[in-house]
Short mmCIF file of C-alpha atoms in Angstrom, two decimals:
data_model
loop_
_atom_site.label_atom_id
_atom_site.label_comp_id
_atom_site.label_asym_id
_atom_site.label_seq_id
_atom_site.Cartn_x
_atom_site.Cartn_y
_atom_site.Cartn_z
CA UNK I 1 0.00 0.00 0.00
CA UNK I 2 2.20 2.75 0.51
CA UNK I 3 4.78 1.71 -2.19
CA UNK I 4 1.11 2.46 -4.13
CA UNK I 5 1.13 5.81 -2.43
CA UNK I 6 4.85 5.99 -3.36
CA UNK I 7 4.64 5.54 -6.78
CA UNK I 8 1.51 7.68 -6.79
CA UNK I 9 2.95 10.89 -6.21
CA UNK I 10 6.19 10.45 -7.96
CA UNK I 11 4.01 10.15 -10.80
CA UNK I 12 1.95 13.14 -9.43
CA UNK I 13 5.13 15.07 -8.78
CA UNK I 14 6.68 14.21 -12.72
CA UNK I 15 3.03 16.12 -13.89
CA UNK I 16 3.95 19.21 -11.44
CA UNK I 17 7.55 19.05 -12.99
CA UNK I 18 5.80 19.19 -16.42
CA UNK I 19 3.24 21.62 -15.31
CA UNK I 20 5.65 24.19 -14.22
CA UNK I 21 8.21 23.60 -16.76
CA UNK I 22 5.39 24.42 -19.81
CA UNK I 23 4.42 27.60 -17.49
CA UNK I 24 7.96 28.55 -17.74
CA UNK I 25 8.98 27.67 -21.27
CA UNK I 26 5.82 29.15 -23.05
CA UNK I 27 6.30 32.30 -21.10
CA UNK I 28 10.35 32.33 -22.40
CA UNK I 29 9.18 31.77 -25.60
CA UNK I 30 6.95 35.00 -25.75
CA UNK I 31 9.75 36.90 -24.19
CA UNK I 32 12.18 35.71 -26.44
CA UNK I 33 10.10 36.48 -29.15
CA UNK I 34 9.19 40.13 -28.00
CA UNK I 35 13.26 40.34 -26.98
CA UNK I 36 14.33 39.42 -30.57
CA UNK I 37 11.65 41.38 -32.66
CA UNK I 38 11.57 44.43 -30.45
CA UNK I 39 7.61 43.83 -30.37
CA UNK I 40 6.04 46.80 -28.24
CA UNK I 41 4.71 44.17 -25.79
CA UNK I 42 5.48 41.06 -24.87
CA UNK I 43 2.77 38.23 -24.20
CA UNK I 44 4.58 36.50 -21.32
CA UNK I 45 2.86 36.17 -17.69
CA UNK I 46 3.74 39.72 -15.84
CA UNK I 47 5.06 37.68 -13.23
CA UNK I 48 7.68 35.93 -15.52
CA UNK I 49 7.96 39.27 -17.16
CA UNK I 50 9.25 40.94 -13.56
CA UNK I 51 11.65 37.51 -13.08
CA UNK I 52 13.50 38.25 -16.59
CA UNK I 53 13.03 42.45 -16.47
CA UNK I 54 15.78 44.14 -18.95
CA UNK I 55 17.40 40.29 -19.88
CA UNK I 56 18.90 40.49 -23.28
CA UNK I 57 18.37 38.04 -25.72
CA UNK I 58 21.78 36.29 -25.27
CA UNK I 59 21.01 35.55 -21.46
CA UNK I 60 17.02 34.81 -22.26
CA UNK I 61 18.59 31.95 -24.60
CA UNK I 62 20.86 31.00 -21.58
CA UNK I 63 18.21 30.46 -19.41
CA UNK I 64 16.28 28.48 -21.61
CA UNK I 65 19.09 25.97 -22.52
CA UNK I 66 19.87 25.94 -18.78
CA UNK I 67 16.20 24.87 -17.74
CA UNK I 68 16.37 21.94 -20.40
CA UNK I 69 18.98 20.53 -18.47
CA UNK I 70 17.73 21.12 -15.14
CA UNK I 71 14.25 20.09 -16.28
CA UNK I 72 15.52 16.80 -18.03
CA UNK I 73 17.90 16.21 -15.35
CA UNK I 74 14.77 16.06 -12.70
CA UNK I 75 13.18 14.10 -15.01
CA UNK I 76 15.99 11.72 -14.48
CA UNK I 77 15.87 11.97 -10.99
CA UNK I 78 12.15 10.92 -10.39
CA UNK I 79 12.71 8.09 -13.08
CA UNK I 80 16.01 6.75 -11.07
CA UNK I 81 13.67 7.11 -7.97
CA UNK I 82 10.39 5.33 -9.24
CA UNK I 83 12.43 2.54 -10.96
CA UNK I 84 14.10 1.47 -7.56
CA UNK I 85 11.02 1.94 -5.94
CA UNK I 86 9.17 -0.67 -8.61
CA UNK I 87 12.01 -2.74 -9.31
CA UNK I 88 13.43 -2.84 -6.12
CA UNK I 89 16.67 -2.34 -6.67
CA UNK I 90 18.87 0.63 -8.92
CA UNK I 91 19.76 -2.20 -11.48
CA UNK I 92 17.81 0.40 -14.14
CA UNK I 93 19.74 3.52 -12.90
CA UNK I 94 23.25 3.11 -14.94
CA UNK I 95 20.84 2.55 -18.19
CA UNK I 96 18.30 5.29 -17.35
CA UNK I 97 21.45 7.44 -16.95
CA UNK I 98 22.93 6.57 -20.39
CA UNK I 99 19.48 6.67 -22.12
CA UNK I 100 19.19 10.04 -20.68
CA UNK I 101 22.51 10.85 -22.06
CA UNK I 102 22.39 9.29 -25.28
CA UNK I 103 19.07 11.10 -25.95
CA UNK I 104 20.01 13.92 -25.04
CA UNK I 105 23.33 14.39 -27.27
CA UNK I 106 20.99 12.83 -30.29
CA UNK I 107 18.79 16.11 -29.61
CA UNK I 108 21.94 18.49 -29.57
CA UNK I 109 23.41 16.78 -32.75
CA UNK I 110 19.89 17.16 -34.51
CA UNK I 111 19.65 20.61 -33.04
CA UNK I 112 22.69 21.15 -34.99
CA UNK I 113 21.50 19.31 -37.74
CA UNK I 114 18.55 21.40 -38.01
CA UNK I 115 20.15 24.43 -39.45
CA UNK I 116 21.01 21.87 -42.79
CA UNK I 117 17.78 20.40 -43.08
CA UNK I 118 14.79 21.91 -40.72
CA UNK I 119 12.98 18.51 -40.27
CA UNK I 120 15.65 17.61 -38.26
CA UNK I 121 15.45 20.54 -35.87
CA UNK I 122 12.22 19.51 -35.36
CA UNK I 123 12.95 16.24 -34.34
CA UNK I 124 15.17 17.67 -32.07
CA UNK I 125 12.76 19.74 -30.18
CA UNK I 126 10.34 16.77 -29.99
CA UNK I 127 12.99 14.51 -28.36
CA UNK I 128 14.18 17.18 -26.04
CA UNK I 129 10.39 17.71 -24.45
CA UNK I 130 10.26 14.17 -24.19
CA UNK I 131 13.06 14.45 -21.97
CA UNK I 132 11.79 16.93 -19.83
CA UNK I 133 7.77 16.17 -19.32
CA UNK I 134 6.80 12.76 -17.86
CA UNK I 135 7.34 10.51 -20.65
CA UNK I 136 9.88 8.52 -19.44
CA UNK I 137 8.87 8.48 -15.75
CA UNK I 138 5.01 7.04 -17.35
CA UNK I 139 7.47 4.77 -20.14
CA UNK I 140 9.16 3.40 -16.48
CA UNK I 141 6.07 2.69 -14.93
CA UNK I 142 4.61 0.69 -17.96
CA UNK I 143 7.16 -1.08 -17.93
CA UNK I 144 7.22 -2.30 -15.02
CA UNK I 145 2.99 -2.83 -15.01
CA UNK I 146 4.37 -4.83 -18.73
CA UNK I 147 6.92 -6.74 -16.58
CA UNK I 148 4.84 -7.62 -14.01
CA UNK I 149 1.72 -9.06 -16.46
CA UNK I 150 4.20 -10.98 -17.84
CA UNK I 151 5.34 -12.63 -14.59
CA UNK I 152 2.19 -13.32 -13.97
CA UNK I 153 1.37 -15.47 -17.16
CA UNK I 154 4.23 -17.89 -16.24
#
């Protein structure tokens, strides 16, 4: 029961890291957007607005890059946690590390990429939210509901 209640709000907590992090990253958008075009307003939250007051574009990209990481690195975090929690053990936390890893230099290279052929950007930016939402931490917990129907059919 309370590895239930366990797993329950690292799930829970993984949708308030996603939450927050589209809060954040919507409102960076419009204020990189306003920052870059010199628009006379800017559509971001006033509250994020006041946090990023007189940032220049150059630090506004900074801080986006930098949340990324911190977002996909807590991501990683409450995946490492919820996998020892099902599984028991941190067996899945050297390949949840390198998965993480992997992924997230494939995103950078297509990033890269992206200024050759735009699809690839795309890609890119689709791979990098995946890293920082809940996808893995719900791909974690399927597999382990997966791994458990099939110990059951045995």
């Amino acid at each position: 029961m309370m590895r239930n209640l366990l797993v329950a709000l690292l799930l829970l907590a993984g949708l308030a890291v996603g939450a927050m992090r589209e809060f954040l990253f919507i409102n960076l958008n419009f204020q990189i957007q306003h920052v870059r075009y010199g628009t006379p307003y800017s559509y971001a939250h006033s509250l994020f607005r006041g946090w990023v007051k007189g940032w220049d574009l150059a630090e506004l990209m900074r801080l986006k890059w930098g949340l990324a990481v911190v977002l996909s690195a807590a991501m990683l975090g409450l995946c490492i946690l919820l996998a020892r929690l099902l599984f028991g053990s941190h067996a899945y936390r050297k390949p949840l590390v390198i998965g993480y890893a992997m992924a997230g230099a494939l995103a950078v290279l297509l990033h890269l990429a992206g200024s050759f052929v735009p699809q690839l950007g795309i890609i890119s930016v689709k791979l990098l939210h995946a890293l920082q939402y809940p996808v893995m931490l719900f791909l974690v917990w399927a597999a382990w509901l997966v791994g458990g129907a099939a110990r059951q059919t045995r």
